[in-house]
Coordinates of C-alpha atoms in Angstrom, one line a residue:
X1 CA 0.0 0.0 0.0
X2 CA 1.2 3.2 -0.8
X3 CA 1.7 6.0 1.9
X4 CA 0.3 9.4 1.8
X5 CA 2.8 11.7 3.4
X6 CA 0.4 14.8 4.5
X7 CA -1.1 12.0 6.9
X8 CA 0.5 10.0 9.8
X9 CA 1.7 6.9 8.5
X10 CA 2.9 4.0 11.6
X11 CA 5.4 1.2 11.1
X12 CA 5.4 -0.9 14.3
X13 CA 4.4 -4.2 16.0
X14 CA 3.1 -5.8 19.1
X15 CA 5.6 -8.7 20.4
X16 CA 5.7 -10.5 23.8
X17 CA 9.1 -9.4 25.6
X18 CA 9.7 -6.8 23.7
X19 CA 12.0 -4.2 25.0
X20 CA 12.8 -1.6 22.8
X21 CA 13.3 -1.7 18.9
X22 CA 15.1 0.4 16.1
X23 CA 13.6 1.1 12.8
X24 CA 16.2 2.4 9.9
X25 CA 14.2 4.4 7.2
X26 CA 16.1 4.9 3.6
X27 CA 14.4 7.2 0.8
X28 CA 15.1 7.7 -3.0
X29 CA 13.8 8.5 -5.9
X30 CA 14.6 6.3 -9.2
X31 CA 14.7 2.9 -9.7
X32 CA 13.0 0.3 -7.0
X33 CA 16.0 -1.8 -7.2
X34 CA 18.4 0.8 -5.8
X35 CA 17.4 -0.1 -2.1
X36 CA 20.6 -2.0 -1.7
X37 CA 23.0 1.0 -2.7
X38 CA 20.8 3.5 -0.6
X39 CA 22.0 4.6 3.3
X40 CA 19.7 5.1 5.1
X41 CA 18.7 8.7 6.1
X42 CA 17.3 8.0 9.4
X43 CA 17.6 5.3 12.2
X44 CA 15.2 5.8 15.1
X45 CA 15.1 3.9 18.1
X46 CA 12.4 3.2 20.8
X47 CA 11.3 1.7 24.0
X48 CA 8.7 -0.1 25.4
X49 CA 6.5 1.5 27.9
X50 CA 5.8 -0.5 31.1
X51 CA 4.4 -3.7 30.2
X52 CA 3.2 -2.2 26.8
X53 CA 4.6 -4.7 23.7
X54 CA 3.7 -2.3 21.1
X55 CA 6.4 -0.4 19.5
X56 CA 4.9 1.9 16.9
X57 CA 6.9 4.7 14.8
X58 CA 5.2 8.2 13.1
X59 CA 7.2 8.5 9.7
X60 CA 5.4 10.6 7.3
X61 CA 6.9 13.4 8.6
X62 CA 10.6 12.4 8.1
X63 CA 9.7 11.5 4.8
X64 CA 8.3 14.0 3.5
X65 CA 11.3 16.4 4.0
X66 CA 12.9 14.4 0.3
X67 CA 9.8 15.2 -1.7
X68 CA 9.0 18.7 -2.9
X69 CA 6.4 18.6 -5.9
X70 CA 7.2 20.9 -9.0
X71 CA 5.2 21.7 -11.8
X72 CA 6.9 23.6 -14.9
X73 CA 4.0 22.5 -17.7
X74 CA 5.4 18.9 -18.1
X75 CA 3.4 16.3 -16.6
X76 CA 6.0 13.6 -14.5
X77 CA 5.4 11.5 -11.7
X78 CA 6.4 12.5 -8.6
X79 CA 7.3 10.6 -5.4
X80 CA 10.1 8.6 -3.8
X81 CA 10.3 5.1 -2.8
X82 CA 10.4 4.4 1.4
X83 CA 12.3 1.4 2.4
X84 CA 12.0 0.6 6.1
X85 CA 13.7 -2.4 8.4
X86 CA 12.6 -2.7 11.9
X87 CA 13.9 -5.0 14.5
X88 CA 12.1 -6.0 18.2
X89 CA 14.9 -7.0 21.0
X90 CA 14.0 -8.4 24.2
X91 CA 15.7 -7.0 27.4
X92 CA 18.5 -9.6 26.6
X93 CA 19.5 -7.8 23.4
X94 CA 18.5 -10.4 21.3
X95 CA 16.2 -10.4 18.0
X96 CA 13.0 -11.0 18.7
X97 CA 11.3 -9.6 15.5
X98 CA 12.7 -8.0 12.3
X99 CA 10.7 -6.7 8.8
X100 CA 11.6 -5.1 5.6
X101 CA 9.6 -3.3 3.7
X102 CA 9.4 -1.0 0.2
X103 CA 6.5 1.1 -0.5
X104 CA 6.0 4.2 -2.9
X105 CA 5.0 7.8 -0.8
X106 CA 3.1 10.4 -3.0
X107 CA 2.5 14.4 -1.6
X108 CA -1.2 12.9 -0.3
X109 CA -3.3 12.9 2.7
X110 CA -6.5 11.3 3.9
X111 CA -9.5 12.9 5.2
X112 CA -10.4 12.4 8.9
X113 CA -13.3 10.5 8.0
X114 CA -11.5 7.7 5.9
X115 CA -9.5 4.8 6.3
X116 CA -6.1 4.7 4.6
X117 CA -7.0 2.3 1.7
X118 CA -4.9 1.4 -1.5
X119 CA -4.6 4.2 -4.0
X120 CA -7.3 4.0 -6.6
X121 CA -5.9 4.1 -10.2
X122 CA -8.0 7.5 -10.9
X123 CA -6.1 9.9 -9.0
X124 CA -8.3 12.7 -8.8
X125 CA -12.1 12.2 -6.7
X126 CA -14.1 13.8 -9.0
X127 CA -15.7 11.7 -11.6
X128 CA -17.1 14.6 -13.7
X129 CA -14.2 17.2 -15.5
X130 CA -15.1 20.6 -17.5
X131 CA -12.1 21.2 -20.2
X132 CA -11.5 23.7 -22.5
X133 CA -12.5 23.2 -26.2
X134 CA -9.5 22.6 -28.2
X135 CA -7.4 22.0 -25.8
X136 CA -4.8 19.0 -24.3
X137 CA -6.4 18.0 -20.6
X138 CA -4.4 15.1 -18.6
X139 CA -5.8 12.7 -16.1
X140 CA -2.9 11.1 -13.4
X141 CA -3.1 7.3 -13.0
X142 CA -1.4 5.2 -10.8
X143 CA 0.2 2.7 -13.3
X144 CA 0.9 -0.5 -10.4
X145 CA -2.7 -1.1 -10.9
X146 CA -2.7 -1.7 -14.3
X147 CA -5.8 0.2 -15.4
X148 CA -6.4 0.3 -19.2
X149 CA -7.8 4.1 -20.0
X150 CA -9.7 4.6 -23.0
X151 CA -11.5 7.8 -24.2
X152 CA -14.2 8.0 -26.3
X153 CA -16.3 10.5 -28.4
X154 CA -19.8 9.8 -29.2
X155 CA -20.0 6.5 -28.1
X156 CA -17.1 5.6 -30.2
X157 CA -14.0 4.9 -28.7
X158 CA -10.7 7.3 -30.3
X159 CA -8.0 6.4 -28.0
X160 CA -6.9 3.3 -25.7
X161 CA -3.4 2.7 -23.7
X162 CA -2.7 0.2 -20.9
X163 CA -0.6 1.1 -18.0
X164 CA 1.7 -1.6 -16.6
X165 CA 3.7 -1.2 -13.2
X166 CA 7.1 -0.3 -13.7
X167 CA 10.4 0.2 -11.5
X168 CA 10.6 4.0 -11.6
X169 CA 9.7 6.3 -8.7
X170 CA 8.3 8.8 -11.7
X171 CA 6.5 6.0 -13.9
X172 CA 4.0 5.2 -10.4
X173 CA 1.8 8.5 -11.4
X174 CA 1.3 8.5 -15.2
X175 CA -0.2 11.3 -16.6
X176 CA -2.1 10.5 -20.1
X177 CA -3.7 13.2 -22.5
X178 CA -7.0 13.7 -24.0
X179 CA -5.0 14.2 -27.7
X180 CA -1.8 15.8 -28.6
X181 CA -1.2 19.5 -28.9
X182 CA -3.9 22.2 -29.6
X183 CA -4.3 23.8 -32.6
X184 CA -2.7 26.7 -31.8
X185 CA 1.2 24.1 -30.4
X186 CA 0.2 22.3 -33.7
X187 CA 0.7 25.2 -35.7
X188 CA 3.9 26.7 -34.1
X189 CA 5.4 23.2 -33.9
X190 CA 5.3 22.4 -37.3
X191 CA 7.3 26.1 -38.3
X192 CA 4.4 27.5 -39.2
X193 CA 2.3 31.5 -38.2
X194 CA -0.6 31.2 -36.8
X195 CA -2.9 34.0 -38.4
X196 CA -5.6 34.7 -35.7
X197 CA -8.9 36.2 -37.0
X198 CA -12.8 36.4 -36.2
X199 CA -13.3 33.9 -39.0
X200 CA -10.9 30.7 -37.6
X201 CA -12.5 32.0 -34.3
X202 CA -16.0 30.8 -35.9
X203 CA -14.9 28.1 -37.4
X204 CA -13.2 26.1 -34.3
X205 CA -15.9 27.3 -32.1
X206 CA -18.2 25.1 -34.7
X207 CA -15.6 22.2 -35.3
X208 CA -13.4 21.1 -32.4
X209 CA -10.1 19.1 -33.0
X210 CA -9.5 15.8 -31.0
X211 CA -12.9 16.1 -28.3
X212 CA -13.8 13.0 -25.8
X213 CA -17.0 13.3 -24.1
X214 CA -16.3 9.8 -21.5
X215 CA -13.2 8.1 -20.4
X216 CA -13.4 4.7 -18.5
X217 CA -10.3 3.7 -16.3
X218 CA -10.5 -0.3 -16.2
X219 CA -8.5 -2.5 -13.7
X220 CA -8.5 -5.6 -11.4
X221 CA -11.4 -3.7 -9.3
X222 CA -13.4 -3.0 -12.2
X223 CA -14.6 -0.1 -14.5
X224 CA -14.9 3.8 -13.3
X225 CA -16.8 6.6 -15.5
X226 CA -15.3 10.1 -16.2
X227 CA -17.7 12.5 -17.8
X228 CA -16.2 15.4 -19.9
X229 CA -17.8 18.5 -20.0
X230 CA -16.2 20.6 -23.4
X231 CA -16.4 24.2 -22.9
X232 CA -16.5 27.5 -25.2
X233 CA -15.7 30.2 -24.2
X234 CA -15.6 33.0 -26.4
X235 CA -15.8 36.1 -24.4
X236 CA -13.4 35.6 -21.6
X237 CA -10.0 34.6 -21.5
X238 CA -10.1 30.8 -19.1
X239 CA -7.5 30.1 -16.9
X240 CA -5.9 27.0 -16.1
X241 CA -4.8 26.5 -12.6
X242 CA -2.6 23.4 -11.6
X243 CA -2.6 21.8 -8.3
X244 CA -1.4 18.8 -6.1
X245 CA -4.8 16.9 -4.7
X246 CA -5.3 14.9 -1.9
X247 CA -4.0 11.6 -3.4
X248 CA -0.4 14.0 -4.3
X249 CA -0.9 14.2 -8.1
X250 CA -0.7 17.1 -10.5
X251 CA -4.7 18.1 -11.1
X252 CA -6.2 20.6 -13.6
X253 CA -9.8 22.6 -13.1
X254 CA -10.0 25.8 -15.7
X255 CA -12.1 29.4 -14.8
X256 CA -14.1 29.8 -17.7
X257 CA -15.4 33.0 -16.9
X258 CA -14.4 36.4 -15.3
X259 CA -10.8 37.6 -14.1
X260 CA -9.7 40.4 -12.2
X261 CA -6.4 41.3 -10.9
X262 CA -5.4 43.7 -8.0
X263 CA -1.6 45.1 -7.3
X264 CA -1.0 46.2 -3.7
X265 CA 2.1 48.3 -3.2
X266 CA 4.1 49.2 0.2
X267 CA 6.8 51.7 0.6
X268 CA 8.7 53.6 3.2
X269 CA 9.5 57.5 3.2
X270 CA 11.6 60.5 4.1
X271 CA 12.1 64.0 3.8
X272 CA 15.1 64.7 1.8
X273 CA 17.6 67.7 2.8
X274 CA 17.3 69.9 -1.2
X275 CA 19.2 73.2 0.4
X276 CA 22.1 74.2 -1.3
X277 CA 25.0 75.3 0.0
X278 CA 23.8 79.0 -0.7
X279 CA 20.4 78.7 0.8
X280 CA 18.8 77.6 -2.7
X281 CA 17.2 74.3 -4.1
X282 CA 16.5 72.9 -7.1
X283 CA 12.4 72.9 -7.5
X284 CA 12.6 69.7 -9.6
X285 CA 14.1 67.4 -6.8
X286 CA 12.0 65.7 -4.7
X287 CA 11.4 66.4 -0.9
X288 CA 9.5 63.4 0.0
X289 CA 11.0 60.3 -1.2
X290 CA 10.1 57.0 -1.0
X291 CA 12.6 53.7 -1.0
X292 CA 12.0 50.2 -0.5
X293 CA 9.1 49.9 -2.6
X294 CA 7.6 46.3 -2.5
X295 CA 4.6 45.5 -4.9
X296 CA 2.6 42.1 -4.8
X297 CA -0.3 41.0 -7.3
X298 CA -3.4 38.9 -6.9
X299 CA -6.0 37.7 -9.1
X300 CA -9.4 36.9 -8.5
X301 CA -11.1 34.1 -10.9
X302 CA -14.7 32.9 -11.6
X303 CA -15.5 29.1 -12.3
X304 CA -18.5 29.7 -14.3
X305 CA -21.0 26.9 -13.9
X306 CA -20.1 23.6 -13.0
X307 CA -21.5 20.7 -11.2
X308 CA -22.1 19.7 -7.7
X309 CA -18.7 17.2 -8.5
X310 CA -16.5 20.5 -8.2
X311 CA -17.3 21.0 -4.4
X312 CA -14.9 18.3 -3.7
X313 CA -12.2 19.6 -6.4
X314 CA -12.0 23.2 -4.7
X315 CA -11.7 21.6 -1.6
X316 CA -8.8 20.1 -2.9
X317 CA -7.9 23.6 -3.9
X318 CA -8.5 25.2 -0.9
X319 CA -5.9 22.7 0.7
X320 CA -3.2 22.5 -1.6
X321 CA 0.1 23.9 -0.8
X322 CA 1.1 24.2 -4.3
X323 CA -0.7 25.9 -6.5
X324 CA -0.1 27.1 -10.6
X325 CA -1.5 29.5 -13.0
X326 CA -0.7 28.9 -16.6
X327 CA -0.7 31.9 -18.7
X328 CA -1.3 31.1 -22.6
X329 CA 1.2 33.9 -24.6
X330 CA 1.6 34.6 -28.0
X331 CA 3.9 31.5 -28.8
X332 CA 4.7 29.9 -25.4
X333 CA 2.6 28.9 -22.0
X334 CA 3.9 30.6 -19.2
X335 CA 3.3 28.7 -15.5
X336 CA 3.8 31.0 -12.8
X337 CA 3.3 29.9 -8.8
X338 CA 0.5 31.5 -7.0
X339 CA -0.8 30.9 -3.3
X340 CA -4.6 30.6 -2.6
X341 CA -6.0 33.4 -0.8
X342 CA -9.6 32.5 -0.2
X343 CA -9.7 31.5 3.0
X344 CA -13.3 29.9 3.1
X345 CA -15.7 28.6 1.5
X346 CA -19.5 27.4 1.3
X347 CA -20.2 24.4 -0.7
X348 CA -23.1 25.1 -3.1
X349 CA -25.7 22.5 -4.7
X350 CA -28.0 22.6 -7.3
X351 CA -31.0 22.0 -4.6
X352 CA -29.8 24.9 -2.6
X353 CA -28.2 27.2 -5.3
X354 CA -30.1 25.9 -8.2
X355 CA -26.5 26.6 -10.1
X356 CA -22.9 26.2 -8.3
X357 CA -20.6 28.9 -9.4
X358 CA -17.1 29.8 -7.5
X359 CA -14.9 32.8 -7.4
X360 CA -11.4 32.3 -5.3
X361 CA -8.8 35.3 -5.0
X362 CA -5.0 33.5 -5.5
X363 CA -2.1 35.8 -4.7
X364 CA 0.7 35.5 -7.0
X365 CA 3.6 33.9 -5.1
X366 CA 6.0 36.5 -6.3
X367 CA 6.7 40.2 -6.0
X368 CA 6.3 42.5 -8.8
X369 CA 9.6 43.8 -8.6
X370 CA 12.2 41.1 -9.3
X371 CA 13.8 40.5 -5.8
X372 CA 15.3 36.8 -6.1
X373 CA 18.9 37.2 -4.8

């Protein structure tokens, strides 16, 4: 079973005569076979209380310090591999119990309310996704189950690839694509100019390139349904904001609708000496100065309408600790880090609301002003 590192994970035992026992954790990313070369980065000990035989270890914490999820547009698997050896002495010094054990740790946690179970091979909880029209969207799998994803289109099937659990610490999350590149990447990929106008604008708003409306993920548990919502959006600019869910995988939700953005500044000031030296001054030079100006942007977005399936996928949101806005430019996508600034939230429904609709505020995780020494 894999481990989720944002929730307490416990390696330990109960054993009769047990004194006190040692556990030696070793962490890596790469291959699964590299446990033998690997020292290990922590070697804890423990006692027994009283005439208590358990001897139980917290380690998600200690893990976690060697994984740091980064997202620069490319889509890779990201976790390390956890081996750990513990061994149970009696008061005599003598081995009383010892285990070894590999497992894979992803960037995940688990709600309150659940038990920790094996990782499903759809890594995001929502069974219902809105994309934008014309455009690449990626769903992450977790390949050691084996799932077969295929995506269809009118009831007809346009794409099929089987996943099959390899040694890799990157190859455990897979991330596979509606279809290849937009239009737009198509274009510029090949050498060519792409030649905006009102008139393409019609016609791909009419005729969309490389649509699925369902994709079913198929393994040893059986088959699960993903709906796909395709969106146009002609009179706002969507963004696309990249996260790491709950189960510590890369997910995408777009704002389809409006987006405003907000600049606060902060400075410090003094009055500046202009006198000359013959009781003149210069009328042009400024009095009040101000130094150490700092400047720090936010943007507010709207999710347009979506279904009562997106309450879970902002809460997501809401938790994350890292967070991406991808800005579409001329000939590039630009991903930039941003922190959400929402705070709270109410979850809406169709039966309360009649339609759910979010707008959270994200600050941009930068300062205006480049700083970075």
């Amino acid at each position: 079973m894999a481990i989720n590192l944002r929730s307490p994970y416990h390696i330990g035992t109960i054993q009769p005569n047990a004194a006190y026992g040692t556990l030696d954790i070793s962490i890596w990313e790469g291959n699964y076979q590299a446990s033998g070369t690997i020292t290990a980065q922590y070697n804890l000990r423990k006692k027994v209380i009283g005439t208590n035989n358990e001897i139980f270890f917290e380690i998600s914490e200690l893990i976690r310090d060697y994984i740091d999820i980064t997202f620069d547009g490319d889509y890779t698997g990201q976790a390390v591999w956890v081996k750990t050896v513990q061994t149970v002495f009696d008061a005599s010094n003598n081995i009383i119990f010892d285990s070894s054990f590999i497992q894979i740790a992803f960037d995940g946690y688990w709600y309150f309310e659940e038990q920790q179970t094996a990782i499903p091979s759809i890594l995001i909880s929502n069974r219902e996704i809105f994309v934008l029209d014309d455009t690449p969207f990626t769903i992450p799998i977790y390949s050691d189950n084996n799932p077969t994803v295929v995506f269809y289109k009118d009831g007809a099937a346009v794409s099929t690839e089987t996943f099959t659990s390899i040694n890799e610490s990157s190859g455990q999350i897979r991330y596979v694509s509606s279809f290849g590149d937009s239009y737009q990447e198509r274009v510029l990929n090949d050498g060519g100019t792409l030649e905006d106008s009102s008139c393409l604008q019609s016609f791909f708003n009419k005729y969309s390139v490389g649509g699925v409306d369902k994709i079913t993920v198929t393994d040893g548990n059986g088959t699960e349904t993903i709906k796909v919502n395709t969106i146009q959006e002609c009179k706002y600019d969507p963004k696309k904001i990249t996260f790491v869910n709950k189960l510590g995988a890369l997910q995408d939700m777009y704002f389809f609708k409006k987006s405003v953005e907000k600049m606060t500044v902060k400075k410090e000031s003094y009055k500046a000496n202009i006198i000359s030296s013959f009781g003149t001054y210069d009328k042009s030079n400024h009095v009040n100065r101000d130094f150490n100006i700092v400047s720090s942007e936010s943007i507010s977005l709207s999710s347009g309408f979506v279904s009562e399936e997106y309450n879970e996928v902002f809460k997501q949101l809401m938790l994350s600790e890292k967070v991406w806005i991808t800005n579409v430019l001329d000939t590039v996508e630009q991903v930039l880090p941003i922190n959400v600034k929402t705070s709270n939230i109410t979850y809406k429904t169709s039966l309360n609301d009649k339609l759910v609709e979010y707008t959270i505020e994200f600050d941009k995780s930068y300062d205006v002003i480049n700083n970075i020494r």
